[in-house]
CSV table of C-alpha atoms in Angstrom, one decimal:
chain,number,residue,atom,x,y,z
A,1,MET,CA,15.2,-11.2,-6.3
A,2,ASN,CA,17.1,-11.4,-10.1
A,3,GLY,CA,18.0,-8.1,-11.2
A,4,LEU,CA,20.7,-5.8,-13.3
A,5,ASN,CA,23.4,-5.1,-11.0
A,6,ILE,CA,23.2,-1.4,-13.1
A,7,ARG,CA,20.1,-1.0,-11.5
A,8,ARG,CA,21.3,-1.9,-8.4
A,9,ARG,CA,24.0,0.6,-8.3
A,10,ASN,CA,21.8,3.4,-9.3
A,11,LEU,CA,19.1,2.8,-6.3
A,12,LEU,CA,22.6,3.0,-3.9
A,13,ALA,CA,23.8,6.1,-5.5
A,14,GLY,CA,20.1,7.6,-5.5
A,15,ALA,CA,19.9,7.2,-1.7
A,16,LEU,CA,23.4,8.1,-1.1
A,17,ALA,CA,22.7,11.2,-3.0
A,18,VAL,CA,20.4,12.7,-0.3
A,19,GLY,CA,22.6,11.1,2.5
A,20,LEU,CA,20.7,7.6,3.2
A,21,PRO,CA,21.9,4.4,4.3
A,22,ALA,CA,21.4,1.9,1.0
A,23,GLY,CA,17.7,1.6,1.5
A,24,CYS,CA,17.7,2.6,4.5
A,25,ALA,CA,17.7,-0.8,5.8
A,26,SER,CA,20.3,-0.8,8.5
A,27,GLY,CA,18.5,1.9,10.6
A,28,ARG,CA,21.9,3.8,10.9
A,29,SER,CA,21.7,7.6,10.0
A,30,HIS,CA,25.3,9.2,8.5
A,31,MET,CA,24.9,12.9,9.6
A,32,GLY,CA,27.5,14.3,7.0
A,33,SER,CA,27.1,17.9,8.3
A,34,PHE,CA,25.7,19.7,11.5
A,35,SER,CA,22.8,20.6,9.1
A,36,MET,CA,19.3,20.3,10.5
A,37,VAL,CA,18.2,19.5,7.1
A,38,THR,CA,19.0,15.7,7.7
A,39,PRO,CA,17.4,15.2,11.1
A,40,CYS,CA,14.4,16.8,9.4
A,41,ARG,CA,14.4,14.5,6.5
A,42,ASP,CA,15.0,11.1,8.3
A,43,LEU,CA,12.3,12.1,10.8
A,44,PHE,CA,9.9,12.4,7.9
A,45,LEU,CA,11.1,9.3,6.0
A,46,PHE,CA,10.5,7.4,9.3
A,47,GLY,CA,7.1,9.3,10.6
A,48,LEU,CA,5.4,9.3,7.0
A,49,PRO,CA,3.6,5.9,7.2
A,50,VAL,CA,2.3,6.9,10.6
A,51,LEU,CA,1.0,10.2,9.2
A,52,GLU,CA,-0.6,8.6,6.4
A,53,MET,CA,-2.4,5.8,8.6
A,54,ALA,CA,-4.0,8.6,10.7
A,55,ARG,CA,-4.8,10.3,7.9
A,56,ALA,CA,-6.7,7.2,6.3
A,57,ARG,CA,-8.3,7.0,9.8
A,58,ASP,CA,-9.7,10.5,9.6
A,59,ARG,CA,-11.0,9.4,6.1
A,60,THR,CA,-12.3,6.2,6.9
A,61,MET,CA,-13.4,5.5,10.2
A,62,GLY,CA,-16.4,7.1,10.2
A,63,PRO,CA,-18.4,8.1,13.5
A,64,ARG,CA,-16.5,5.8,15.9
A,65,PRO,CA,-13.8,3.3,16.4
A,66,ASN,CA,-14.3,-0.5,17.0
A,67,VAL,CA,-16.8,-1.0,14.5
A,68,PHE,CA,-16.6,-2.5,10.9
A,69,ARG,CA,-17.6,-0.6,8.1
A,70,HIS,CA,-18.3,-2.2,4.6
A,71,VAL,CA,-17.6,-1.1,1.3
A,72,ARG,CA,-20.7,-2.5,-0.6
A,73,ARG,CA,-19.6,-2.0,-4.4
A,74,LEU,CA,-16.1,-2.8,-5.9
A,75,ALA,CA,-13.9,0.8,-6.2
A,76,SER,CA,-14.5,3.0,-9.1
A,77,ALA,CA,-13.2,6.1,-10.5
A,78,ALA,CA,-14.9,7.7,-7.8
A,79,SER,CA,-13.0,5.8,-5.0
A,80,ARG,CA,-10.4,8.3,-3.5
A,81,LEU,CA,-10.0,7.7,-0.1
A,82,VAL,CA,-6.9,5.3,-0.3
A,83,THR,CA,-4.5,5.1,-2.9
A,84,THR,CA,-4.1,2.3,-5.5
A,85,PRO,CA,-7.5,0.7,-4.6
A,86,ASN,CA,-8.5,-2.7,-6.3
A,87,ALA,CA,-11.2,-3.6,-8.4
A,88,ASP,CA,-11.3,-7.3,-7.3
A,89,THR,CA,-12.5,-7.7,-3.6
A,90,LEU,CA,-15.0,-5.7,-1.3
A,91,TYR,CA,-13.2,-4.1,1.9
A,92,SER,CA,-14.6,-4.0,5.3
A,93,SER,CA,-12.7,-2.1,7.2
A,94,ALA,CA,-12.0,-1.2,11.2
A,95,TRP,CA,-10.1,1.2,13.1
A,96,ILE,CA,-9.5,-0.4,16.6
A,97,ASP,CA,-9.1,1.9,19.5
A,98,LEU,CA,-7.0,-0.3,22.2
A,99,ARG,CA,-6.9,2.7,24.8
A,100,GLU,CA,-9.9,1.1,26.9
A,101,GLY,CA,-8.7,-2.4,26.6
A,102,ALA,CA,-8.8,-5.9,24.5
A,103,VAL,CA,-11.4,-6.5,21.9
A,104,GLU,CA,-12.6,-9.9,20.4
A,105,ILE,CA,-12.7,-10.0,16.5
A,106,SER,CA,-15.2,-12.6,15.0
A,107,VAL,CA,-14.5,-13.9,11.4
A,108,PRO,CA,-17.2,-16.1,9.4
A,109,ALA,CA,-16.8,-19.2,7.5
A,110,THR,CA,-16.1,-18.1,3.8
A,111,ASP,CA,-16.7,-21.3,2.1
A,112,GLY,CA,-13.8,-21.2,-0.1
A,113,ARG,CA,-14.2,-17.6,-1.2
A,114,TYR,CA,-10.8,-15.4,-1.2
A,115,PHE,CA,-10.8,-13.6,2.0
A,116,SER,CA,-8.1,-12.3,4.2
A,117,LEU,CA,-8.3,-10.2,7.2
A,118,ALA,CA,-5.0,-8.1,8.1
A,119,LEU,CA,-4.2,-6.3,11.3
A,120,LEU,CA,-2.0,-3.1,10.9
A,121,ASP,CA,-0.2,-1.2,13.3
A,122,MET,CA,0.3,2.6,13.5
A,123,PHE,CA,3.7,2.1,11.0
A,124,SER,CA,1.6,0.1,8.5
A,125,ASN,CA,3.0,-3.2,9.0
A,126,ASN,CA,0.9,-6.4,9.0
A,127,PHE,CA,1.5,-8.2,12.4
A,128,HIS,CA,-1.1,-10.3,12.2
A,129,ILE,CA,-3.3,-12.1,8.9
A,130,VAL,CA,-6.4,-14.4,9.3
A,131,GLY,CA,-7.6,-16.4,6.2
A,132,GLY,CA,-5.8,-18.7,3.9
A,133,GLN,CA,-3.7,-21.6,5.3
A,134,ALA,CA,-4.2,-20.0,8.9
A,135,THR,CA,-8.0,-20.7,9.2
A,136,LEU,CA,-8.9,-22.7,5.9
A,137,GLY,CA,-12.1,-20.9,5.3
A,138,GLN,CA,-13.4,-21.8,8.7
A,139,ALA,CA,-15.1,-19.3,11.2
A,140,HIS,CA,-12.5,-17.9,13.8
A,141,ARG,CA,-12.2,-15.5,16.4
A,142,PHE,CA,-9.3,-14.0,18.6
A,143,VAL,CA,-8.8,-11.5,21.4
A,144,LEU,CA,-6.6,-8.6,20.5
A,145,VAL,CA,-4.8,-6.9,23.4
A,146,PRO,CA,-3.1,-3.7,23.8
A,147,PRO,CA,0.9,-3.1,23.6
A,148,ASP,CA,1.2,-3.1,27.4
A,149,ALA,CA,-0.5,-6.3,27.7
A,150,THR,CA,1.0,-10.0,27.9
A,151,PRO,CA,-1.3,-12.1,25.2
A,152,GLY,CA,-2.6,-15.8,26.4
A,153,PRO,CA,-3.9,-18.1,24.5
A,154,GLY,CA,-6.1,-17.4,21.6
A,155,GLN,CA,-4.8,-13.7,22.0
A,156,VAL,CA,-2.9,-11.4,19.6
A,157,ARG,CA,-0.9,-8.6,21.2
A,158,ALA,CA,-0.8,-5.3,19.0
A,159,PRO,CA,2.1,-3.3,18.5
A,160,SER,CA,0.3,0.1,18.6
A,161,TRP,CA,-2.7,1.5,20.5
A,162,TRP,CA,-4.2,1.5,17.3
A,163,VAL,CA,-4.9,-0.7,14.6
A,164,TRP,CA,-6.4,-1.0,11.1
A,165,VAL,CA,-7.9,-3.9,10.4
A,166,GLN,CA,-8.8,-4.7,6.7
A,167,ALA,CA,-10.8,-7.3,5.5
A,168,ARG,CA,-10.9,-8.1,1.6
A,169,THR,CA,-13.7,-10.3,0.3
A,170,LEU,CA,-13.4,-11.6,-3.1
A,171,VAL,CA,-16.4,-10.8,-5.6
A,172,LEU,CA,-16.4,-13.2,-8.8
A,173,ASN,CA,-18.9,-10.9,-10.8
A,174,ASP,CA,-22.1,-8.4,-10.3
A,175,HIS,CA,-24.4,-11.5,-9.4
A,176,ASP,CA,-22.0,-12.7,-6.5
A,177,LEU,CA,-22.4,-9.3,-4.7
A,178,ALA,CA,-25.1,-10.7,-2.1
A,179,ASN,CA,-23.0,-13.6,-1.4
A,180,ALA,CA,-19.9,-11.6,-0.7
A,181,HIS,CA,-21.8,-9.2,1.5
A,182,ALA,CA,-22.9,-12.1,3.6
A,183,VAL,CA,-19.1,-12.8,4.7
A,184,GLN,CA,-18.8,-8.7,5.4
A,185,ASP,CA,-22.1,-9.1,7.7
A,186,GLY,CA,-20.4,-11.9,9.5
A,187,LEU,CA,-17.7,-9.7,10.8
A,188,SER,CA,-18.0,-8.3,14.3
A,189,ILE,CA,-15.9,-6.7,17.2
A,190,ALA,CA,-17.1,-6.8,20.7
A,191,GLY,CA,-15.5,-5.0,23.6
A,192,PRO,CA,-14.9,-1.1,24.5
A,193,SER,CA,-16.5,1.3,22.2
A,194,GLY,CA,-13.4,3.4,22.0
A,195,ARG,CA,-13.0,6.9,22.1
A,196,SER,CA,-12.2,9.9,19.2
A,197,THR,CA,-8.5,11.1,18.7
A,198,GLN,CA,-6.9,14.0,17.5
A,199,GLN,CA,-7.1,14.4,13.6
A,200,ALA,CA,-4.0,14.7,11.7
A,201,VAL,CA,-2.7,17.5,9.8
A,202,GLY,CA,-3.0,17.7,5.8
A,203,ARG,CA,-0.3,17.4,3.1
A,204,GLU,CA,-0.4,21.1,1.9
A,205,LEU,CA,0.3,22.4,5.2
A,206,PRO,CA,3.7,23.4,5.8
A,207,ALA,CA,6.6,21.2,6.4
A,208,HIS,CA,7.3,22.1,10.0
A,209,VAL,CA,3.8,21.6,10.7
A,210,GLN,CA,3.6,17.9,9.4
A,211,LEU,CA,6.9,17.3,11.5
A,212,ALA,CA,5.3,18.2,14.5
A,213,ASP,CA,2.4,16.3,14.0
A,214,ILE,CA,4.6,13.0,13.2
A,215,LEU,CA,6.5,13.7,16.5
A,216,ARG,CA,2.9,14.1,18.3
A,217,LEU,CA,1.8,10.8,16.6
A,218,LEU,CA,5.1,8.7,17.6
A,219,GLU,CA,4.8,10.2,21.5
A,220,THR,CA,1.0,9.1,21.7
A,221,GLU,CA,-0.1,6.3,19.1
A,222,ALA,CA,3.1,4.7,17.9
A,223,SER,CA,6.5,4.1,19.8
A,224,PRO,CA,9.4,3.5,17.6
A,225,THR,CA,11.1,0.2,18.6
A,226,PRO,CA,14.6,-0.8,20.0
A,227,GLU,CA,15.2,-1.6,16.6
A,228,ASP,CA,14.6,1.8,15.6
A,229,ARG,CA,16.9,3.4,18.0
A,230,ALA,CA,20.1,4.3,16.0
A,231,PHE,CA,17.9,6.1,13.1
A,232,VAL,CA,15.7,7.8,15.6
A,233,SER,CA,18.9,9.4,17.1
A,234,SER,CA,18.8,11.3,14.0
A,235,TRP,CA,16.4,14.0,15.4
A,236,THR,CA,16.5,13.2,18.7
A,237,SER,CA,20.4,14.0,19.0
A,238,ARG,CA,19.5,17.4,17.8
A,239,ALA,CA,16.7,17.9,20.2
A,240,LEU,CA,13.9,18.5,17.8
A,241,SER,CA,10.8,18.3,19.5
A,242,ARG,CA,7.1,19.5,18.8
A,243,SER,CA,7.6,22.7,20.8
A,244,ALA,CA,10.5,23.4,18.4
A,245,PHE,CA,8.4,23.0,15.5
A,246,ALA,CA,5.6,24.9,16.9
A,247,THR,CA,7.8,27.9,17.0
A,248,PRO,CA,10.7,27.5,14.5
A,249,ASP,CA,12.6,30.0,13.6
A,250,THR,CA,13.7,30.9,10.0
A,251,VAL,CA,16.6,28.4,10.1
A,252,LEU,CA,14.4,25.6,11.2
A,253,THR,CA,11.7,26.3,9.2
A,254,ARG,CA,13.8,26.3,5.9
A,255,ALA,CA,15.6,23.2,7.2
A,256,ALA,CA,12.2,21.3,7.6
A,257,GLU,CA,11.2,22.2,4.2
A,258,GLU,CA,14.4,21.3,2.6
A,259,GLY,CA,14.6,18.0,4.8
A,260,VAL,CA,11.0,17.1,3.7
A,261,ASN,CA,11.7,18.0,0.1
A,262,ALA,CA,14.7,15.6,0.2
A,263,ALA,CA,12.8,12.8,1.7
A,264,ARG,CA,9.9,13.1,-1.0
A,265,VAL,CA,12.9,13.0,-3.7
A,266,ALA,CA,14.2,9.6,-1.8
A,267,ILE,CA,11.0,8.4,-2.1
A,268,GLU,CA,10.3,8.8,-5.9
A,269,ARG,CA,13.7,7.5,-6.4
A,270,VAL,CA,12.6,4.2,-5.2
A,271,VAL,CA,10.4,3.9,-7.8
A,272,ASP,CA,12.3,5.6,-10.6
A,273,ASP,CA,15.5,3.4,-9.8
A,274,ALA,CA,14.0,0.4,-8.4
A,275,GLU,CA,15.3,-3.0,-9.9
A,276,ALA,CA,13.4,-3.9,-12.8
A,277,VAL,CA,13.2,-7.3,-14.6
A,278,ASP,CA,11.4,-7.4,-18.1
A,279,GLY,CA,9.8,-3.9,-17.4
A,280,TRP,CA,8.3,-5.0,-13.8
A,281,ILE,CA,9.4,-3.8,-10.3
A,282,TYR,CA,8.8,-6.7,-7.8
A,283,PRO,CA,8.4,-6.2,-4.2
A,284,ARG,CA,11.0,-6.3,-1.9
A,285,PRO,CA,11.0,-9.5,0.6
A,286,SER,CA,10.3,-6.9,3.4
A,287,ILE,CA,6.9,-5.5,2.1
A,288,GLY,CA,4.1,-5.5,4.2
A,289,ASN,CA,6.3,-6.0,7.4
A,290,PHE,CA,9.2,-3.9,6.8
A,291,GLY,CA,11.5,-3.8,9.7
A,292,THR,CA,13.6,-1.0,9.6
A,293,ASP,CA,13.4,-0.5,5.7
A,294,TYR,CA,12.2,3.0,6.5
A,295,LEU,CA,12.8,4.3,3.0
A,296,TYR,CA,10.7,1.4,1.3
A,297,ARG,CA,8.2,1.8,4.1
A,298,ALA,CA,7.6,5.5,3.5
A,299,SER,CA,7.6,4.8,-0.5
A,300,ILE,CA,4.5,2.2,-0.2
A,301,ALA,CA,2.7,4.3,2.2
A,302,THR,CA,2.7,7.3,-0.4
A,303,TRP,CA,1.5,4.8,-3.4
A,304,GLY,CA,0.1,1.8,-1.7
A,305,LEU,CA,-0.7,2.1,2.1
A,306,GLY,CA,-1.9,-1.0,3.5
A,307,ALA,CA,0.2,-3.3,1.1
A,308,LEU,CA,-0.5,-7.1,2.3
A,309,PRO,CA,3.0,-9.4,3.0
A,310,ALA,CA,4.1,-11.2,-0.2
A,311,SER,CA,2.7,-14.6,1.2
A,312,GLU,CA,-0.9,-13.2,0.7
A,313,ALA,CA,-0.1,-11.0,-2.1
A,314,MET,CA,2.3,-10.0,-4.6
A,315,TYR,CA,2.4,-6.5,-6.0
A,316,MET,CA,4.3,-5.9,-9.6
A,317,ARG,CA,4.4,-2.5,-10.6
A,318,ALA,CA,5.2,-1.9,-14.4
A,319,SER,CA,8.5,0.2,-14.2
A,320,GLY,CA,6.8,2.2,-17.2
A,321,MET,CA,8.3,4.2,-20.2
A,322,GLN,CA,9.0,7.5,-18.6
A,323,ALA,CA,9.1,9.3,-15.1
A,324,ASN,CA,7.8,8.1,-12.1
A,325,ALA,CA,7.1,4.4,-13.2
A,326,THR,CA,4.4,5.8,-15.5
A,327,PHE,CA,3.1,5.4,-19.1
A,328,ASP,CA,2.3,8.0,-21.7
A,329,GLY,CA,-1.5,7.6,-22.2
A,330,ARG,CA,-1.3,8.9,-25.6
A,331,ARG,CA,0.2,5.6,-26.8
A,332,ALA,CA,-1.0,1.8,-27.0
A,333,TYR,CA,0.4,-1.0,-25.3
A,334,ARG,CA,0.0,-4.7,-24.9
A,335,LEU,CA,0.8,-7.4,-22.5
A,336,LEU,CA,1.5,-10.7,-23.9
A,337,PHE,CA,0.8,-14.2,-21.9
A,338,PRO,CA,1.6,-17.1,-23.9
A,339,ALA,CA,-0.2,-20.1,-23.4
A,340,GLU,CA,-0.3,-21.5,-19.9
A,341,ALA,CA,2.0,-18.6,-18.8
A,342,ALA,CA,-0.2,-16.6,-16.9
A,343,PRO,CA,0.8,-15.5,-13.3
A,344,PRO,CA,0.6,-18.9,-11.2
A,345,VAL,CA,-1.5,-18.0,-8.3
A,346,GLU,CA,-3.6,-20.4,-5.7
A,347,ALA,CA,-6.2,-17.5,-5.3
A,348,PHE,CA,-6.8,-15.1,-8.6
A,349,TRP,CA,-4.4,-12.6,-10.5
A,350,SER,CA,-5.7,-8.9,-11.9
A,351,LEU,CA,-3.8,-6.2,-13.9
A,352,SER,CA,-5.3,-2.7,-12.7
A,353,LEU,CA,-4.6,1.0,-14.9
A,354,TYR,CA,-4.4,3.9,-12.7
A,355,GLU,CA,-4.5,7.5,-13.2
A,356,ALA,CA,-0.9,8.9,-12.0
A,357,LEU,CA,-1.2,12.2,-9.9
A,358,PRO,CA,1.4,14.8,-9.4
A,359,SER,CA,1.4,14.0,-5.7
A,360,GLY,CA,2.5,10.2,-6.4
A,361,GLU,CA,-1.1,8.9,-5.6
A,362,LEU,CA,-2.7,6.3,-8.1
A,363,PHE,CA,-6.9,6.2,-8.4
A,364,PHE,CA,-8.8,4.5,-11.2
A,365,PHE,CA,-10.2,7.0,-13.8
A,366,ASP,CA,-13.5,7.2,-15.5
A,367,ASN,CA,-13.7,5.5,-19.1
A,368,PRO,CA,-16.4,4.4,-21.1
A,369,LEU,CA,-16.5,0.4,-19.8
A,370,GLN,CA,-16.1,1.6,-16.3
A,371,ARG,CA,-13.3,-1.1,-16.5
A,372,PHE,CA,-10.3,-0.7,-14.2
A,373,ALA,CA,-8.8,-4.3,-14.0
A,374,ILE,CA,-8.4,-7.4,-16.0
A,375,GLY,CA,-7.6,-10.8,-14.4
A,376,ASP,CA,-8.2,-14.4,-14.5
A,377,ARG,CA,-12.2,-13.8,-13.7
A,378,THR,CA,-12.9,-11.2,-16.4
A,379,GLN,CA,-15.7,-12.5,-18.4
A,380,GLY,CA,-15.2,-12.7,-22.4
A,381,LEU,CA,-11.8,-12.6,-22.6
A,382,ARG,CA,-10.8,-14.1,-26.0
A,383,PHE,CA,-7.4,-16.1,-26.2
A,384,SER,CA,-5.7,-17.0,-29.7
A,385,SER,CA,-5.4,-20.4,-31.2
A,386,SER,CA,-2.5,-21.2,-29.1
A,387,GLY,CA,-3.9,-20.2,-26.0
A,388,ALA,CA,-2.1,-17.0,-25.7
A,389,LEU,CA,-3.6,-13.8,-23.9
A,390,GLU,CA,-3.2,-10.5,-25.2
A,391,ILE,CA,-4.2,-7.4,-23.0
A,392,LEU,CA,-4.6,-4.2,-25.0
A,393,ILE,CA,-4.0,-1.1,-23.3
A,394,ALA,CA,-5.0,1.9,-24.7
A,395,PRO,CA,-6.7,5.4,-24.9
A,396,ASP,CA,-9.4,4.4,-27.5
A,397,ASP,CA,-11.8,1.6,-28.1
A,398,PRO,CA,-10.3,-1.1,-30.5
A,399,GLY,CA,-13.3,-2.3,-31.6
A,400,GLU,CA,-15.4,-5.6,-31.3
A,401,ALA,CA,-12.5,-7.9,-31.9
A,402,MET,CA,-10.3,-7.0,-29.0
A,403,ARG,CA,-13.0,-4.8,-26.8
A,404,ALA,CA,-13.1,-7.9,-24.4
A,405,ASN,CA,-9.5,-7.5,-23.9
A,406,TRP,CA,-9.0,-3.9,-23.8
A,407,LEU,CA,-7.8,-1.9,-20.6
A,408,PRO,CA,-8.6,1.7,-21.0
A,409,CYS,CA,-6.0,4.3,-20.1
A,410,PRO,CA,-6.3,8.1,-19.8
A,411,ARG,CA,-4.1,10.3,-22.2
A,412,GLY,CA,-2.1,11.2,-19.5
A,413,PRO,CA,0.5,9.5,-17.4
A,414,PHE,CA,-0.9,6.2,-15.9
A,415,ALA,CA,0.5,3.0,-14.1
A,416,LEU,CA,-0.1,-0.6,-14.2
A,417,VAL,CA,0.2,-2.8,-11.1
A,418,MET,CA,-0.2,-6.6,-11.1
A,419,ARG,CA,-1.7,-8.1,-8.2
A,420,ALA,CA,-1.2,-12.1,-7.5
A,421,TYR,CA,-3.1,-13.1,-4.5
A,422,ARG,CA,-1.8,-16.1,-2.5
A,423,PRO,CA,1.1,-16.5,-5.0
A,424,ALA,CA,2.7,-19.9,-5.7
A,425,PRO,CA,6.4,-20.2,-5.0
A,426,ALA,CA,7.7,-20.0,-8.3
A,427,LEU,CA,6.4,-16.2,-8.2
A,428,VAL,CA,7.4,-15.6,-4.7
A,429,LEU,CA,10.7,-17.1,-5.2
A,430,GLY,CA,11.3,-15.3,-8.7
A,431,ASP,CA,11.3,-18.4,-11.0
A,432,TYR,CA,8.2,-16.7,-12.6
A,433,ARG,CA,8.6,-13.6,-14.0
A,434,LEU,CA,5.8,-11.4,-15.9
A,435,PRO,CA,6.1,-10.5,-19.5
A,436,PRO,CA,7.2,-6.9,-20.4
A,437,VAL,CA,4.6,-4.5,-21.4
A,438,GLU,CA,5.4,-3.6,-24.7
A,439,GLY,CA,4.3,-1.0,-27.3
A,440,ALA,CA,1.1,-1.9,-29.7
């Protein structure tokens, strides 16, 4: 990725300030002291995606696993189950429990409509995607087998006992909902019915309680891989265990709190100090399949859980003009695409605006137009005589002349995320860059 060396040095300095290896990419843990703070911090960074996946399962699974649940309307300001929703596609979601054996998943033909079905393990890695070049919109079925199985022809092995299946079906406009629903209705799962599982602890609980639950999930649902061994030794070598966190002494309680706080600071710095090009933070190549990039994985789990890999979609976040990559909603801004300079994609692009919560979560907010994104399918967009497209981002209605191009913002902090589905090579390789967001 092209970028500024100064930004790269800042990110390195931010990581080292809390004792992390650069980007946590090497999987090595540098314990500069005998403190328990570092192991607690590393455990939280490593296990946060598993905990967030379990929390998402509690919110979205429904009565039982191994059944698709369909969202029949596009996301709105009321959609607060998963951070950073999109307003382009309908979601179909299923939590697959493989503890009782394999399941078969069937996908219908999509007749040229954008569709993807992503399978995520409990570490939030996309280990298999159906759609696009893989199936060319044709009907498809495959067998998903448990982690301890050897897959045969037409079978996919899951890295964890639980799998989150997320299907995204494009909706062209309000009149297209029935057609999109037909695609959703063609999804099915056959096999064991699965069974319930223990719920994850909430974000409001003390740090040592959350760390204990991370250890439970790592033991029962998402085993670390051999590549994780060096990083995992940070806490295993100090004998941190579920029983230790169940009845912690004052020292361990304090270490857990300080370690989790240090982890959260490091996660925030991923956004604050990330390399920006013309005011946009581009995804790392590891997005969606993170490997040993634990810090980045934890960051995406915080504000973009379930992100697709760059081959399927790219997510660019505006670096903002204040802390945490946000903008001040009391001002107006514009994003100007010169003629023929919109994001190059094989499917579609959209710019979404989110209210930024103190927790770091991003959600749509209620506005007069009930408009949460603008993209290449937005009806009525006005272009200049030269073919340029200006998107106005402002808290107040600009009037008839610009209303079609207006993306309303709250008066508090907000974030902007550009999505490009099936991006062209120019975008993936960095030959194309988005124009900056400027003050209007």
